[in-house]
Short mmCIF file of N, CA and C in Angstrom, two decimals:
data_model
loop_
_atom_site.label_atom_id
_atom_site.label_comp_id
_atom_site.label_asym_id
_atom_site.label_seq_id
_atom_site.Cartn_x
_atom_site.Cartn_y
_atom_site.Cartn_z
N UNK Z 272 100.93 4.08 -96.12
CA UNK Z 272 100.90 2.85 -96.88
C UNK Z 272 101.14 3.14 -98.37
N UNK Z 273 100.65 4.29 -98.81
CA UNK Z 273 100.87 4.66 -100.20
C UNK Z 273 102.36 4.89 -100.46
N UNK Z 274 103.02 5.61 -99.52
CA UNK Z 274 104.45 5.87 -99.71
C UNK Z 274 105.25 4.57 -99.67
N UNK Z 275 104.89 3.64 -98.80
CA UNK Z 275 105.58 2.35 -98.74
C UNK Z 275 105.40 1.59 -100.05
N UNK Z 276 104.22 1.68 -100.64
CA UNK Z 276 103.95 1.01 -101.91
C UNK Z 276 104.79 1.62 -103.03
N UNK Z 277 104.91 2.95 -103.03
CA UNK Z 277 105.72 3.63 -104.05
C UNK Z 277 107.19 3.23 -103.91
N UNK Z 278 107.69 3.19 -102.68
CA UNK Z 278 109.09 2.79 -102.44
C UNK Z 278 109.30 1.35 -102.90
N UNK Z 279 108.38 0.46 -102.53
CA UNK Z 279 108.50 -0.95 -102.94
C UNK Z 279 108.44 -1.09 -104.47
N UNK Z 280 107.63 -0.28 -105.11
CA UNK Z 280 107.53 -0.30 -106.57
C UNK Z 280 108.87 0.11 -107.19
N UNK Z 281 109.47 1.17 -106.65
CA UNK Z 281 110.78 1.62 -107.15
C UNK Z 281 111.84 0.54 -106.92
N UNK Z 282 111.81 -0.09 -105.75
CA UNK Z 282 112.77 -1.16 -105.46
C UNK Z 282 112.56 -2.35 -106.39
N UNK Z 283 111.33 -2.66 -106.69
CA UNK Z 283 111.02 -3.77 -107.61
C UNK Z 283 111.61 -3.49 -108.99
N UNK Z 284 111.38 -2.27 -109.49
CA UNK Z 284 111.91 -1.91 -110.82
C UNK Z 284 113.44 -1.97 -110.82
N UNK Z 285 114.05 -1.43 -109.78
CA UNK Z 285 115.52 -1.43 -109.69
C UNK Z 285 116.06 -2.86 -109.61
N UNK Z 286 115.49 -3.68 -108.72
CA UNK Z 286 116.00 -5.04 -108.53
C UNK Z 286 115.75 -5.92 -109.75
N UNK Z 287 114.66 -5.67 -110.45
CA UNK Z 287 114.32 -6.46 -111.63
C UNK Z 287 115.34 -6.24 -112.75
N UNK Z 288 115.88 -5.04 -112.82
CA UNK Z 288 116.83 -4.73 -113.90
C UNK Z 288 118.27 -5.16 -113.57
N UNK Z 289 118.49 -5.67 -112.38
CA UNK Z 289 119.84 -6.07 -111.97
C UNK Z 289 120.24 -7.39 -112.64
N UNK Z 290 121.55 -7.56 -112.79
CA UNK Z 290 122.10 -8.80 -113.34
C UNK Z 290 122.35 -9.84 -112.25
N UNK Z 291 122.40 -9.40 -110.99
CA UNK Z 291 122.70 -10.27 -109.86
C UNK Z 291 121.46 -11.12 -109.52
N UNK Z 292 121.63 -12.44 -109.41
CA UNK Z 292 120.50 -13.35 -109.13
C UNK Z 292 119.88 -13.09 -107.76
N UNK Z 293 120.69 -12.77 -106.77
CA UNK Z 293 120.17 -12.51 -105.42
C UNK Z 293 119.31 -11.26 -105.42
N UNK Z 294 119.77 -10.23 -106.10
CA UNK Z 294 118.99 -8.98 -106.17
C UNK Z 294 117.71 -9.21 -106.96
N UNK Z 295 117.77 -10.04 -108.00
CA UNK Z 295 116.56 -10.34 -108.77
C UNK Z 295 115.55 -11.12 -107.92
N UNK Z 296 116.03 -11.93 -106.98
CA UNK Z 296 115.14 -12.63 -106.06
C UNK Z 296 114.41 -11.63 -105.16
N UNK Z 297 115.13 -10.58 -104.76
CA UNK Z 297 114.48 -9.52 -103.98
C UNK Z 297 113.39 -8.82 -104.80
N UNK Z 298 113.56 -8.79 -106.11
CA UNK Z 298 112.56 -8.16 -106.97
C UNK Z 298 111.21 -8.85 -106.81
N UNK Z 299 111.22 -10.17 -106.74
CA UNK Z 299 109.96 -10.90 -106.55
C UNK Z 299 109.33 -10.54 -105.20
N UNK Z 300 110.15 -10.46 -104.17
CA UNK Z 300 109.65 -10.09 -102.84
C UNK Z 300 109.01 -8.71 -102.88
N UNK Z 301 109.70 -7.75 -103.50
CA UNK Z 301 109.15 -6.38 -103.60
C UNK Z 301 107.87 -6.36 -104.44
N UNK Z 302 107.83 -7.16 -105.51
CA UNK Z 302 106.64 -7.22 -106.34
C UNK Z 302 105.42 -7.69 -105.54
N UNK Z 303 105.60 -8.76 -104.76
CA UNK Z 303 104.48 -9.27 -103.98
C UNK Z 303 104.08 -8.30 -102.87
N UNK Z 304 105.04 -7.55 -102.34
CA UNK Z 304 104.69 -6.50 -101.37
C UNK Z 304 103.84 -5.42 -102.02
N UNK Z 305 104.19 -5.05 -103.26
CA UNK Z 305 103.41 -4.04 -103.99
C UNK Z 305 101.99 -4.56 -104.23
N UNK Z 306 101.86 -5.80 -104.68
CA UNK Z 306 100.54 -6.38 -104.94
C UNK Z 306 99.71 -6.41 -103.66
N UNK Z 307 100.31 -6.86 -102.56
CA UNK Z 307 99.60 -6.93 -101.28
C UNK Z 307 99.14 -5.55 -100.83
N UNK Z 308 100.01 -4.56 -100.95
CA UNK Z 308 99.65 -3.20 -100.53
C UNK Z 308 98.55 -2.62 -101.41
N UNK Z 309 98.62 -2.87 -102.72
CA UNK Z 309 97.59 -2.35 -103.63
C UNK Z 309 96.23 -2.99 -103.31
N UNK Z 310 96.23 -4.29 -103.07
CA UNK Z 310 94.98 -4.97 -102.71
C UNK Z 310 94.43 -4.42 -101.40
N UNK Z 311 95.30 -4.21 -100.43
CA UNK Z 311 94.87 -3.65 -99.14
C UNK Z 311 94.29 -2.25 -99.29
N UNK Z 312 94.97 -1.41 -100.07
CA UNK Z 312 94.46 -0.05 -100.30
C UNK Z 312 93.13 -0.08 -101.05
N UNK Z 313 93.03 -0.93 -102.06
CA UNK Z 313 91.78 -1.03 -102.82
C UNK Z 313 90.64 -1.49 -101.92
N UNK Z 314 90.92 -2.47 -101.07
CA UNK Z 314 89.88 -2.97 -100.15
C UNK Z 314 89.45 -1.87 -99.18
N UNK Z 315 90.41 -1.10 -98.68
CA UNK Z 315 90.07 -0.01 -97.76
C UNK Z 315 89.23 1.06 -98.46
N UNK Z 316 89.59 1.41 -99.69
CA UNK Z 316 88.82 2.41 -100.43
C UNK Z 316 87.41 1.91 -100.75
N UNK Z 317 87.32 0.66 -101.18
CA UNK Z 317 86.00 0.09 -101.48
C UNK Z 317 85.13 -0.01 -100.23
N UNK Z 318 85.73 -0.40 -99.12
CA UNK Z 318 84.98 -0.50 -97.87
C UNK Z 318 84.47 0.86 -97.44
N UNK Z 319 85.30 1.89 -97.63
CA UNK Z 319 84.89 3.25 -97.26
C UNK Z 319 83.75 3.73 -98.15
N UNK Z 320 83.85 3.44 -99.45
CA UNK Z 320 82.83 3.91 -100.39
C UNK Z 320 81.52 3.13 -100.27
N UNK Z 321 81.62 1.83 -100.01
CA UNK Z 321 80.42 0.98 -100.00
C UNK Z 321 80.04 0.50 -98.61
N UNK Z 322 80.45 1.21 -97.57
CA UNK Z 322 80.12 0.81 -96.20
C UNK Z 322 78.62 0.73 -95.99
N UNK Z 323 77.87 1.61 -96.61
CA UNK Z 323 76.41 1.62 -96.47
C UNK Z 323 75.81 0.29 -96.92
N UNK Z 324 76.48 -0.40 -97.84
CA UNK Z 324 75.97 -1.66 -98.35
C UNK Z 324 76.55 -2.84 -97.56
N UNK Z 325 77.82 -2.73 -97.16
CA UNK Z 325 78.50 -3.81 -96.45
C UNK Z 325 77.94 -3.99 -95.04
N UNK Z 326 77.66 -2.90 -94.34
CA UNK Z 326 77.22 -2.98 -92.94
C UNK Z 326 75.97 -3.83 -92.76
N UNK Z 327 74.88 -3.61 -93.51
CA UNK Z 327 73.71 -4.47 -93.33
C UNK Z 327 73.96 -5.91 -93.78
N UNK Z 328 74.84 -6.10 -94.74
CA UNK Z 328 75.15 -7.44 -95.22
C UNK Z 328 75.79 -8.26 -94.12
N UNK Z 329 76.64 -7.65 -93.32
CA UNK Z 329 77.32 -8.34 -92.23
C UNK Z 329 76.30 -8.86 -91.21
N UNK Z 330 75.20 -8.13 -91.01
CA UNK Z 330 74.22 -8.57 -90.02
C UNK Z 330 73.47 -9.83 -90.46
N UNK Z 331 73.60 -10.21 -91.72
CA UNK Z 331 72.96 -11.43 -92.20
C UNK Z 331 73.78 -12.68 -91.90
N UNK Z 332 74.97 -12.50 -91.42
CA UNK Z 332 75.91 -13.61 -91.26
C UNK Z 332 75.50 -14.59 -90.17
N UNK Z 333 74.79 -14.17 -89.17
CA UNK Z 333 74.37 -15.08 -88.10
C UNK Z 333 75.25 -14.97 -86.88
N UNK Z 334 75.47 -13.76 -86.43
CA UNK Z 334 76.28 -13.55 -85.23
C UNK Z 334 75.46 -13.92 -84.00
N UNK Z 335 76.15 -14.39 -82.98
CA UNK Z 335 75.49 -14.77 -81.73
C UNK Z 335 74.94 -13.53 -81.02
N UNK Z 336 73.86 -13.73 -80.29
CA UNK Z 336 73.25 -12.63 -79.54
C UNK Z 336 74.15 -12.22 -78.38
N UNK Z 337 73.94 -11.01 -77.90
CA UNK Z 337 74.71 -10.51 -76.76
C UNK Z 337 74.33 -11.28 -75.50
N UNK Z 338 75.20 -11.28 -74.50
CA UNK Z 338 74.87 -11.97 -73.24
C UNK Z 338 73.58 -11.45 -72.60
N UNK Z 339 73.29 -10.17 -72.76
CA UNK Z 339 72.06 -9.61 -72.18
C UNK Z 339 70.82 -10.24 -72.80
N UNK Z 340 70.83 -10.39 -74.13
CA UNK Z 340 69.69 -11.00 -74.82
C UNK Z 340 69.55 -12.46 -74.40
N UNK Z 341 70.67 -13.18 -74.32
CA UNK Z 341 70.63 -14.58 -73.90
C UNK Z 341 70.13 -14.73 -72.47
N UNK Z 342 70.50 -13.80 -71.59
CA UNK Z 342 70.01 -13.83 -70.21
C UNK Z 342 68.50 -13.62 -70.16
N UNK Z 343 68.02 -12.67 -70.95
CA UNK Z 343 66.58 -12.40 -71.01
C UNK Z 343 65.82 -13.64 -71.49
N UNK Z 344 66.32 -14.27 -72.54
CA UNK Z 344 65.67 -15.47 -73.07
C UNK Z 344 65.70 -16.60 -72.04
N UNK Z 345 66.84 -16.79 -71.40
CA UNK Z 345 66.98 -17.85 -70.39
C UNK Z 345 66.02 -17.62 -69.24
N UNK Z 346 65.87 -16.37 -68.81
CA UNK Z 346 64.95 -16.05 -67.72
C UNK Z 346 63.51 -16.42 -68.11
N UNK Z 347 63.11 -16.05 -69.33
CA UNK Z 347 61.75 -16.37 -69.78
C UNK Z 347 61.53 -17.88 -69.84
N UNK Z 348 62.53 -18.62 -70.29
CA UNK Z 348 62.40 -20.08 -70.38
C UNK Z 348 62.31 -20.68 -68.98
N UNK Z 349 63.16 -20.19 -68.06
CA UNK Z 349 63.16 -20.72 -66.68
C UNK Z 349 61.81 -20.52 -66.00
N UNK Z 350 61.16 -19.40 -66.28
CA UNK Z 350 59.90 -19.06 -65.63
C UNK Z 350 58.69 -19.74 -66.29
N UNK Z 351 58.90 -20.43 -67.39
CA UNK Z 351 57.79 -21.09 -68.08
C UNK Z 351 57.36 -22.32 -67.28
N UNK Z 352 56.04 -22.55 -67.16
CA UNK Z 352 55.56 -23.68 -66.36
C UNK Z 352 56.05 -25.03 -66.87
N UNK Z 353 56.33 -25.92 -65.94
CA UNK Z 353 56.69 -27.32 -66.19
C UNK Z 353 58.12 -27.53 -66.71
N UNK Z 354 58.88 -26.45 -66.96
CA UNK Z 354 60.26 -26.63 -67.43
C UNK Z 354 61.11 -27.09 -66.25
N UNK Z 355 61.63 -28.31 -66.37
CA UNK Z 355 62.44 -28.89 -65.31
C UNK Z 355 63.87 -28.37 -65.36
N UNK Z 356 64.39 -28.30 -66.58
CA UNK Z 356 65.78 -27.90 -66.75
C UNK Z 356 65.98 -27.33 -68.16
N UNK Z 357 66.94 -26.43 -68.28
CA UNK Z 357 67.29 -25.87 -69.59
C UNK Z 357 68.59 -26.51 -70.04
N UNK Z 358 68.57 -27.07 -71.23
CA UNK Z 358 69.78 -27.67 -71.79
C UNK Z 358 70.55 -26.63 -72.60
N UNK Z 359 69.88 -25.93 -73.50
CA UNK Z 359 70.55 -24.99 -74.40
C UNK Z 359 69.65 -23.79 -74.69
N UNK Z 360 70.26 -22.62 -74.73
CA UNK Z 360 69.59 -21.42 -75.24
C UNK Z 360 70.57 -20.76 -76.20
N UNK Z 361 70.16 -20.67 -77.46
CA UNK Z 361 70.99 -20.03 -78.48
C UNK Z 361 70.15 -18.97 -79.19
N UNK Z 362 70.81 -17.90 -79.59
CA UNK Z 362 70.16 -16.89 -80.41
C UNK Z 362 71.22 -16.32 -81.35
N UNK Z 363 70.85 -16.19 -82.62
CA UNK Z 363 71.77 -15.65 -83.60
C UNK Z 363 70.99 -14.78 -84.56
N UNK Z 364 71.70 -13.82 -85.16
CA UNK Z 364 71.03 -12.82 -85.99
C UNK Z 364 70.46 -13.44 -87.26
N UNK Z 365 69.34 -12.90 -87.62
CA UNK Z 365 68.70 -13.18 -88.90
C UNK Z 365 68.23 -11.83 -89.40
N UNK Z 366 69.05 -11.15 -90.20
CA UNK Z 366 68.79 -9.76 -90.52
C UNK Z 366 69.04 -8.94 -89.27
N UNK Z 367 68.06 -8.15 -88.86
CA UNK Z 367 68.22 -7.35 -87.65
C UNK Z 367 67.59 -8.03 -86.44
N UNK Z 368 66.89 -9.14 -86.66
CA UNK Z 368 66.24 -9.87 -85.57
C UNK Z 368 67.00 -11.15 -85.26
N UNK Z 369 66.47 -11.93 -84.30
CA UNK Z 369 67.15 -13.16 -83.87
C UNK Z 369 66.33 -14.40 -84.18
N UNK Z 370 67.04 -15.46 -84.52
CA UNK Z 370 66.50 -16.82 -84.48
C UNK Z 370 66.90 -17.36 -83.12
N UNK Z 371 65.97 -18.00 -82.43
CA UNK Z 371 66.23 -18.51 -81.08
C UNK Z 371 66.03 -20.02 -81.10
N UNK Z 372 66.97 -20.74 -80.49
CA UNK Z 372 66.87 -22.19 -80.32
C UNK Z 372 66.93 -22.50 -78.84
N UNK Z 373 65.95 -23.27 -78.36
CA UNK Z 373 65.89 -23.61 -76.94
C UNK Z 373 65.68 -25.12 -76.82
N UNK Z 374 66.49 -25.76 -75.99
CA UNK Z 374 66.31 -27.18 -75.65
C UNK Z 374 65.97 -27.24 -74.17
N UNK Z 375 64.80 -27.82 -73.86
CA UNK Z 375 64.37 -27.89 -72.46
C UNK Z 375 64.06 -29.33 -72.06
N UNK Z 376 64.11 -29.56 -70.76
CA UNK Z 376 63.75 -30.86 -70.20
C UNK Z 376 62.41 -30.70 -69.50
N UNK Z 377 61.50 -31.61 -69.83
CA UNK Z 377 60.18 -31.65 -69.19
C UNK Z 377 60.08 -32.93 -68.37
N UNK Z 378 59.12 -32.99 -67.43
CA UNK Z 378 58.94 -34.22 -66.67
C UNK Z 378 58.66 -35.40 -67.60
N UNK Z 379 59.28 -36.53 -67.32
CA UNK Z 379 59.19 -37.71 -68.17
C UNK Z 379 57.76 -38.25 -68.28
N UNK Z 380 56.97 -38.06 -67.24
CA UNK Z 380 55.63 -38.65 -67.21
C UNK Z 380 54.58 -37.82 -67.96
N UNK Z 381 54.95 -36.66 -68.51
CA UNK Z 381 53.98 -35.84 -69.26
C UNK Z 381 53.55 -36.57 -70.52
N UNK Z 382 52.26 -36.45 -70.84
CA UNK Z 382 51.79 -37.04 -72.09
C UNK Z 382 52.20 -36.13 -73.25
N UNK Z 383 52.19 -36.66 -74.44
CA UNK Z 383 52.64 -35.94 -75.62
C UNK Z 383 51.87 -34.65 -75.83
N UNK Z 384 50.57 -34.69 -75.62
CA UNK Z 384 49.74 -33.50 -75.84
C UNK Z 384 50.15 -32.37 -74.90
N UNK Z 385 50.36 -32.69 -73.62
CA UNK Z 385 50.77 -31.67 -72.65
C UNK Z 385 52.15 -31.11 -73.00
N UNK Z 386 53.08 -32.01 -73.34
CA UNK Z 386 54.43 -31.58 -73.69
C UNK Z 386 54.40 -30.67 -74.91
N UNK Z 387 53.60 -31.03 -75.90
CA UNK Z 387 53.49 -30.21 -77.11
C UNK Z 387 52.93 -28.84 -76.78
N UNK Z 388 51.91 -28.79 -75.94
CA UNK Z 388 51.31 -27.52 -75.55
C UNK Z 388 52.32 -26.63 -74.83
N UNK Z 389 53.11 -27.22 -73.94
CA UNK Z 389 54.13 -26.45 -73.22
C UNK Z 389 55.15 -25.89 -74.21
N UNK Z 390 55.61 -26.71 -75.13
CA UNK Z 390 56.59 -26.25 -76.13
C UNK Z 390 56.03 -25.16 -77.02
N UNK Z 391 54.78 -25.33 -77.43
CA UNK Z 391 54.14 -24.35 -78.31
C UNK Z 391 53.92 -23.02 -77.61
N UNK Z 392 53.47 -23.05 -76.36
CA UNK Z 392 53.26 -21.79 -75.63
C UNK Z 392 54.58 -21.09 -75.35
N UNK Z 393 55.64 -21.86 -75.09
CA UNK Z 393 56.96 -21.25 -74.91
C UNK Z 393 57.44 -20.61 -76.21
N UNK Z 394 57.24 -21.29 -77.31
CA UNK Z 394 57.61 -20.74 -78.61
C UNK Z 394 56.88 -19.42 -78.87
N UNK Z 395 55.58 -19.41 -78.62
CA UNK Z 395 54.78 -18.19 -78.83
C UNK Z 395 55.25 -17.07 -77.91
N UNK Z 396 55.58 -17.41 -76.66
CA UNK Z 396 56.06 -16.41 -75.71
C UNK Z 396 57.37 -15.77 -76.21
N UNK Z 397 58.27 -16.60 -76.70
CA UNK Z 397 59.55 -16.08 -77.19
C UNK Z 397 59.37 -15.25 -78.45
N UNK Z 398 58.46 -15.68 -79.32
CA UNK Z 398 58.24 -14.95 -80.57
C UNK Z 398 57.49 -13.64 -80.38
N UNK Z 399 56.91 -13.42 -79.20
CA UNK Z 399 56.27 -12.13 -78.91
C UNK Z 399 57.29 -11.04 -78.61
N UNK Z 400 58.51 -11.43 -78.29
CA UNK Z 400 59.57 -10.44 -78.06
C UNK Z 400 59.86 -9.73 -79.38
N UNK Z 401 60.00 -8.41 -79.33
CA UNK Z 401 60.17 -7.66 -80.57
C UNK Z 401 61.48 -7.97 -81.29
N UNK Z 402 62.50 -8.46 -80.56
CA UNK Z 402 63.78 -8.74 -81.20
C UNK Z 402 63.88 -10.17 -81.75
N UNK Z 403 62.82 -10.97 -81.60
CA UNK Z 403 62.86 -12.37 -82.05
C UNK Z 403 62.02 -12.53 -83.31
N UNK Z 404 62.66 -13.05 -84.36
CA UNK Z 404 61.98 -13.35 -85.62
C UNK Z 404 61.29 -14.71 -85.54
N UNK Z 405 62.02 -15.72 -85.03
CA UNK Z 405 61.49 -17.08 -84.98
C UNK Z 405 62.13 -17.82 -83.82
N UNK Z 406 61.35 -18.65 -83.14
CA UNK Z 406 61.87 -19.45 -82.03
C UNK Z 406 61.62 -20.93 -82.32
N UNK Z 407 62.60 -21.74 -81.98
CA UNK Z 407 62.51 -23.19 -82.13
C UNK Z 407 62.69 -23.80 -80.75
N UNK Z 408 61.72 -24.60 -80.32
CA UNK Z 408 61.77 -25.21 -78.99
C UNK Z 408 61.86 -26.72 -79.15
N UNK Z 409 62.91 -27.30 -78.59
CA UNK Z 409 63.10 -28.75 -78.62
C UNK Z 409 62.80 -29.29 -77.23
N UNK Z 410 61.94 -30.29 -77.16
CA UNK Z 410 61.54 -30.88 -75.89
C UNK Z 410 62.23 -32.22 -75.69
N UNK Z 411 62.64 -32.47 -74.46
CA UNK Z 411 63.26 -33.75 -74.12
C UNK Z 411 62.87 -34.12 -72.71
N UNK Z 412 63.05 -35.39 -72.34
CA UNK Z 412 62.74 -35.82 -70.98
C UNK Z 412 64.00 -35.95 -70.14
N UNK Z 413 65.17 -35.78 -70.75
CA UNK Z 413 66.44 -35.78 -70.02
C UNK Z 413 67.45 -34.97 -70.82
N UNK Z 414 68.45 -34.46 -70.11
CA UNK Z 414 69.48 -33.63 -70.76
C UNK Z 414 70.86 -34.28 -70.68
N UNK Z 415 70.92 -35.51 -70.21
CA UNK Z 415 72.21 -36.19 -70.06
C UNK Z 415 72.48 -37.12 -71.25
N UNK Z 416 72.38 -36.58 -72.44
CA UNK Z 416 72.57 -37.38 -73.63
C UNK Z 416 73.75 -36.87 -74.44
N UNK Z 417 74.16 -37.65 -75.42
CA UNK Z 417 75.24 -37.23 -76.30
C UNK Z 417 74.77 -36.03 -77.12
N UNK Z 418 75.71 -35.17 -77.53
CA UNK Z 418 75.33 -34.04 -78.39
C UNK Z 418 74.68 -34.54 -79.68
N UNK Z 419 73.62 -33.86 -80.08
CA UNK Z 419 72.91 -34.24 -81.30
C UNK Z 419 73.51 -33.50 -82.50
N UNK Z 420 73.31 -34.05 -83.66
CA UNK Z 420 73.72 -33.42 -84.92
C UNK Z 420 75.20 -33.11 -84.96
N UNK Z 421 76.02 -34.01 -84.50
CA UNK Z 421 77.45 -33.77 -84.47
C UNK Z 421 78.02 -33.76 -85.88
N UNK Z 422 78.62 -32.66 -86.25
CA UNK Z 422 79.24 -32.52 -87.56
C UNK Z 422 80.50 -33.36 -87.64
N UNK Z 423 81.23 -33.46 -86.53
CA UNK Z 423 82.49 -34.18 -86.54
C UNK Z 423 82.32 -35.65 -86.89
N UNK Z 424 81.19 -36.24 -86.52
CA UNK Z 424 80.99 -37.66 -86.81
C UNK Z 424 80.78 -37.92 -88.30
N UNK Z 425 80.43 -36.88 -89.06
CA UNK Z 425 80.20 -37.06 -90.49
C UNK Z 425 81.38 -36.65 -91.35
N UNK Z 426 82.43 -36.10 -90.73
CA UNK Z 426 83.59 -35.69 -91.50
C UNK Z 426 84.43 -36.91 -91.87
N UNK Z 427 84.97 -36.93 -93.08
CA UNK Z 427 85.81 -38.07 -93.47
C UNK Z 427 87.12 -38.04 -92.69
N UNK Z 428 87.65 -39.23 -92.42
CA UNK Z 428 88.93 -39.33 -91.72
C UNK Z 428 90.05 -39.04 -92.70
N UNK Z 429 90.87 -38.06 -92.35
CA UNK Z 429 92.02 -37.72 -93.21
C UNK Z 429 93.30 -37.97 -92.46
#
């Protein structure tokens, strides 16, 4: 890449000094190739030098958990008493640990106190896992509803 950048730099200098308009147009193309290559090389060098800092920063982005972790969470939710159905199980990174979101369906006839206790004990069970930082449990009496918190419905029409 360095040799390509040097060649493009030489071509840029040569084409820039030409009197021909077509060749001068190539000078702009060669110039932008040089800029792109220099930025790419600088980024590669910086990434190599500062990888120790970049690597942990990437884990803060909120990547989804692996299928194995999601299976483990789903199994624990399925085995929890009174859970009729699982609507959603999500887990995403928060530092080196996971934030977990679970939407479950409980029997419609449960009183609020019982439903709250079930949700709270499930939350505590999930948060006891060493890889979980925080768990959020959403309770519902049915799962056949429209998606909640739709971002698309709030976007302006363009």
